[in-house]
Amino acid sequence: MMLQSQHCFLRAVDPEDMEFIYKLENNSELWEVGNTWTPFSKYTIREYLENAHRDIYEVKQLRLAICNLNEEIIGVVDLYDFDPYHKRAGVGIVISQHADRQKGYASQGLQLMIDYAFKHLRLHQLYAGVTEDNVASRRLFEKLRFRESGIKKDWIATETSYKNEITYQLINE
């Protein structure tokens, strides 16, 4: 399988993933990192999954499921704001359950997406935005050679204050 590592593999999301995606998108603990502030209906998720097969050049985004070797979906990795002219895209990743974190799934899943983006989409760079206090995500991106390229001050609003967002870039050299 092309998009497989030692502990996980990536695959397209399917309509059968609706319950997982529904729970993931409606987990309010993750809304801050995904810039989402309202719940999604099952109808909206179903519509999204029915159109998830559309080409990245058309919809400017790609979501792949991260599955363990037992073929259970444990997270997702996304390319967003895909810009084929400038050959860049944003990248984001989430492992849904705390029990599945710190097991290498995120780093292997993200590395598979990096390889896909650089080799098959022929992108020149990927970028990610991570809040300063999200130490685990910062370590993940830095481990995979992303470099800090700037800080957006007071970029993410919380209930009581604002957070700075660090921009990371990975240039395909």
mmCIF file of C-alpha atoms in Angstrom:
data_model
loop_
_atom_site.group_PDB
_atom_site.id
_atom_site.type_symbol
_atom_site.label_atom_id
_atom_site.label_comp_id
_atom_site.label_asym_id
_atom_site.label_seq_id
_atom_site.Cartn_x
_atom_site.Cartn_y
_atom_site.Cartn_z
ATOM 1 C CA MET A 1 0.000 0.000 0.000
ATOM 2 C CA MET A 2 1.409 3.362 -1.052
ATOM 3 C CA LEU A 3 0.359 5.388 1.998
ATOM 4 C CA GLN A 4 1.413 2.997 4.741
ATOM 5 C CA SER A 5 4.015 3.174 7.487
ATOM 6 C CA GLN A 6 5.088 0.781 10.208
ATOM 7 C CA HIS A 7 2.060 1.467 12.462
ATOM 8 C CA CYS A 8 -0.627 3.113 10.339
ATOM 9 C CA PHE A 9 -1.899 3.897 6.870
ATOM 10 C CA LEU A 10 -3.851 6.670 5.173
ATOM 11 C CA ARG A 11 -6.954 6.137 3.083
ATOM 12 C CA ALA A 12 -9.743 8.224 1.643
ATOM 13 C CA VAL A 13 -12.626 8.965 3.992
ATOM 14 C CA ASP A 14 -15.770 6.980 3.200
ATOM 15 C CA PRO A 15 -19.474 7.423 3.933
ATOM 16 C CA GLU A 16 -19.015 4.588 6.449
ATOM 17 C CA ASP A 17 -16.810 6.968 8.476
ATOM 18 C CA MET A 18 -19.770 9.251 9.188
ATOM 19 C CA GLU A 19 -20.096 8.490 12.902
ATOM 20 C CA PHE A 20 -16.349 8.985 13.501
ATOM 21 C CA ILE A 21 -16.236 12.286 11.550
ATOM 22 C CA TYR A 22 -19.465 13.462 13.213
ATOM 23 C CA LYS A 23 -18.000 12.887 16.702
ATOM 24 C CA LEU A 24 -14.652 14.404 15.716
ATOM 25 C CA GLU A 25 -16.138 17.575 14.231
ATOM 26 C CA ASN A 26 -18.497 18.013 17.186
ATOM 27 C CA ASN A 27 -15.823 17.551 19.855
ATOM 28 C CA SER A 28 -15.742 21.078 21.279
ATOM 29 C CA GLU A 29 -12.260 20.443 22.753
ATOM 30 C CA LEU A 30 -10.929 20.441 19.172
ATOM 31 C CA TRP A 31 -12.833 23.461 17.863
ATOM 32 C CA GLU A 32 -10.073 25.908 18.720
ATOM 33 C CA VAL A 33 -7.486 24.105 16.597
ATOM 34 C CA GLY A 34 -9.887 23.696 13.693
ATOM 35 C CA ASN A 35 -11.334 27.215 13.774
ATOM 36 C CA THR A 36 -14.806 25.752 14.251
ATOM 37 C CA TRP A 37 -17.250 27.213 16.717
ATOM 38 C CA THR A 38 -20.571 25.568 15.904
ATOM 39 C CA PRO A 39 -21.741 21.958 15.826
ATOM 40 C CA PHE A 40 -22.199 20.082 12.558
ATOM 41 C CA SER A 41 -25.357 18.127 11.794
ATOM 42 C CA LYS A 42 -25.270 14.539 10.600
ATOM 43 C CA TYR A 43 -26.815 15.810 7.375
ATOM 44 C CA THR A 44 -23.874 18.191 6.819
ATOM 45 C CA ILE A 45 -21.325 15.456 7.568
ATOM 46 C CA ARG A 46 -23.162 13.029 5.249
ATOM 47 C CA GLU A 47 -23.119 15.629 2.448
ATOM 48 C CA TYR A 48 -19.423 16.249 3.010
ATOM 49 C CA LEU A 49 -18.588 12.531 2.904
ATOM 50 C CA GLU A 50 -20.634 12.006 -0.241
ATOM 51 C CA ASN A 51 -18.486 14.654 -1.937
ATOM 52 C CA ALA A 52 -15.149 13.736 -0.336
ATOM 53 C CA HIS A 53 -14.115 11.896 -3.491
ATOM 54 C CA ARG A 54 -13.907 15.164 -5.449
ATOM 55 C CA ASP A 55 -10.497 16.152 -6.772
ATOM 56 C CA ILE A 56 -8.186 18.321 -4.668
ATOM 57 C CA TYR A 57 -7.710 20.617 -7.667
ATOM 58 C CA GLU A 58 -11.458 21.275 -7.662
ATOM 59 C CA VAL A 59 -12.243 21.612 -3.948
ATOM 60 C CA LYS A 60 -8.801 22.832 -2.749
ATOM 61 C CA GLN A 61 -8.695 20.414 0.171
ATOM 62 C CA LEU A 62 -8.089 16.763 0.942
ATOM 63 C CA ARG A 63 -8.913 14.801 4.073
ATOM 64 C CA LEU A 64 -7.462 11.339 4.611
ATOM 65 C CA ALA A 65 -8.299 8.920 7.407
ATOM 66 C CA ILE A 66 -5.456 7.706 9.608
ATOM 67 C CA CYS A 67 -6.026 4.027 10.377
ATOM 68 C CA ASN A 68 -4.150 1.647 12.620
ATOM 69 C CA LEU A 69 -3.070 -1.706 11.197
ATOM 70 C CA ASN A 70 -6.354 -3.213 12.454
ATOM 71 C CA GLU A 71 -8.007 -0.879 9.905
ATOM 72 C CA GLU A 72 -9.685 1.207 12.628
ATOM 73 C CA ILE A 73 -9.880 4.933 11.927
ATOM 74 C CA ILE A 74 -8.090 6.823 14.696
ATOM 75 C CA GLY A 75 -7.657 10.293 13.223
ATOM 76 C CA VAL A 76 -7.500 12.457 10.135
ATOM 77 C CA VAL A 77 -4.892 14.480 8.299
ATOM 78 C CA ASP A 78 -5.935 17.364 6.069
ATOM 79 C CA LEU A 79 -4.529 19.465 3.298
ATOM 80 C CA TYR A 80 -6.399 22.768 3.055
ATOM 81 C CA ASP A 81 -6.071 26.045 1.162
ATOM 82 C CA PHE A 82 -4.455 24.027 -1.628
ATOM 83 C CA ASP A 83 -2.837 26.442 -4.067
ATOM 84 C CA PRO A 84 -1.597 24.630 -7.200
ATOM 85 C CA TYR A 85 -0.161 27.798 -8.753
ATOM 86 C CA HIS A 86 2.123 28.581 -5.808
ATOM 87 C CA LYS A 87 2.456 24.858 -5.026
ATOM 88 C CA ARG A 88 1.558 25.051 -1.340
ATOM 89 C CA ALA A 89 -1.075 23.923 1.115
ATOM 90 C CA GLY A 90 -1.871 24.075 4.795
ATOM 91 C CA VAL A 91 -1.729 20.829 6.730
ATOM 92 C CA GLY A 92 -3.490 19.779 9.904
ATOM 93 C CA ILE A 93 -3.772 16.560 11.856
ATOM 94 C CA VAL A 94 -5.752 15.182 14.764
ATOM 95 C CA ILE A 95 -5.738 11.864 16.586
ATOM 96 C CA SER A 96 -9.210 11.550 18.063
ATOM 97 C CA GLN A 97 -8.781 9.645 21.315
ATOM 98 C CA HIS A 98 -6.250 10.434 24.030
ATOM 99 C CA ALA A 99 -5.506 6.697 24.325
ATOM 100 C CA ASP A 100 -4.210 6.673 20.720
ATOM 101 C CA ARG A 101 -1.903 9.659 21.191
ATOM 102 C CA GLN A 102 1.837 9.422 21.908
ATOM 103 C CA LYS A 103 2.029 6.138 19.963
ATOM 104 C CA GLY A 104 3.582 7.475 16.765
ATOM 105 C CA TYR A 105 0.364 7.607 14.738
ATOM 106 C CA ALA A 106 0.465 11.397 14.307
ATOM 107 C CA SER A 107 4.105 11.558 13.238
ATOM 108 C CA GLN A 108 3.764 8.624 10.847
ATOM 109 C CA GLY A 109 0.431 9.848 9.458
ATOM 110 C CA LEU A 110 1.785 13.367 8.960
ATOM 111 C CA GLN A 111 4.955 12.021 7.321
ATOM 112 C CA LEU A 112 2.832 9.986 4.896
ATOM 113 C CA MET A 113 0.871 13.134 3.992
ATOM 114 C CA ILE A 114 4.106 15.116 3.560
ATOM 115 C CA ASP A 115 5.466 12.443 1.227
ATOM 116 C CA TYR A 116 2.213 12.401 -0.746
ATOM 117 C CA ALA A 117 2.099 16.208 -1.011
ATOM 118 C CA PHE A 118 5.699 16.552 -2.142
ATOM 119 C CA LYS A 119 6.024 13.492 -4.392
ATOM 120 C CA HIS A 120 2.576 13.168 -5.951
ATOM 121 C CA LEU A 121 1.107 16.671 -5.788
ATOM 122 C CA ARG A 122 4.584 18.156 -6.345
ATOM 123 C CA LEU A 123 4.046 20.875 -3.766
ATOM 124 C CA HIS A 124 6.883 23.215 -2.905
ATOM 125 C CA GLN A 125 5.794 23.790 0.685
ATOM 126 C CA LEU A 126 3.404 22.927 3.465
ATOM 127 C CA TYR A 127 2.477 25.198 6.349
ATOM 128 C CA ALA A 128 0.655 24.839 9.644
ATOM 129 C CA GLY A 129 -0.642 27.141 12.357
ATOM 130 C CA VAL A 130 -0.217 25.992 15.966
ATOM 131 C CA THR A 131 -1.080 27.912 19.124
ATOM 132 C CA GLU A 132 1.899 28.611 21.385
ATOM 133 C CA ASP A 133 0.444 26.520 24.202
ATOM 134 C CA ASN A 134 -0.082 23.406 22.032
ATOM 135 C CA VAL A 135 3.267 21.883 22.945
ATOM 136 C CA ALA A 136 2.505 18.408 21.581
ATOM 137 C CA SER A 137 1.650 19.770 18.113
ATOM 138 C CA ARG A 138 4.652 22.072 18.109
ATOM 139 C CA ARG A 139 6.937 19.124 18.897
ATOM 140 C CA LEU A 140 5.279 17.041 16.182
ATOM 141 C CA PHE A 141 5.823 19.630 13.445
ATOM 142 C CA GLU A 142 9.355 20.428 14.606
ATOM 143 C CA LYS A 143 10.207 16.699 14.688
ATOM 144 C CA LEU A 144 9.177 16.476 11.029
ATOM 145 C CA ARG A 145 11.466 19.400 10.065
ATOM 146 C CA PHE A 146 8.842 22.177 9.955
ATOM 147 C CA ARG A 147 10.462 25.486 10.909
ATOM 148 C CA GLU A 148 8.889 28.374 12.755
ATOM 149 C CA SER A 149 8.454 31.243 10.323
ATOM 150 C CA GLY A 150 6.369 33.735 12.274
ATOM 151 C CA ILE A 151 3.987 34.470 15.110
ATOM 152 C CA LYS A 152 0.498 35.880 14.703
ATOM 153 C CA LYS A 153 -0.160 37.853 17.890
ATOM 154 C CA ASP A 154 -3.561 37.478 19.588
ATOM 155 C CA TRP A 155 -4.713 35.402 16.593
ATOM 156 C CA ILE A 156 -6.997 32.849 18.250
ATOM 157 C CA ALA A 157 -9.825 34.068 20.463
ATOM 158 C CA THR A 158 -10.689 32.000 23.528
ATOM 159 C CA GLU A 159 -13.525 32.500 25.997
ATOM 160 C CA THR A 160 -11.356 34.730 28.193
ATOM 161 C CA SER A 161 -8.399 35.971 26.128
ATOM 162 C CA TYR A 162 -6.407 35.545 22.929
ATOM 163 C CA LYS A 163 -3.653 33.133 21.951
ATOM 164 C CA ASN A 164 -0.696 33.620 19.674
ATOM 165 C CA GLU A 165 -0.422 31.280 16.689
ATOM 166 C CA ILE A 166 2.949 30.107 15.421
ATOM 167 C CA THR A 167 3.257 29.559 11.677
ATOM 168 C CA TYR A 168 5.395 26.595 10.667
ATOM 169 C CA GLN A 169 6.644 25.896 7.150
ATOM 170 C CA LEU A 170 8.236 22.895 5.516
ATOM 171 C CA ILE A 171 9.958 23.655 2.210
ATOM 172 C CA ASN A 172 10.448 20.785 -0.239
ATOM 173 C CA GLU A 173 14.124 21.109 -1.107
#
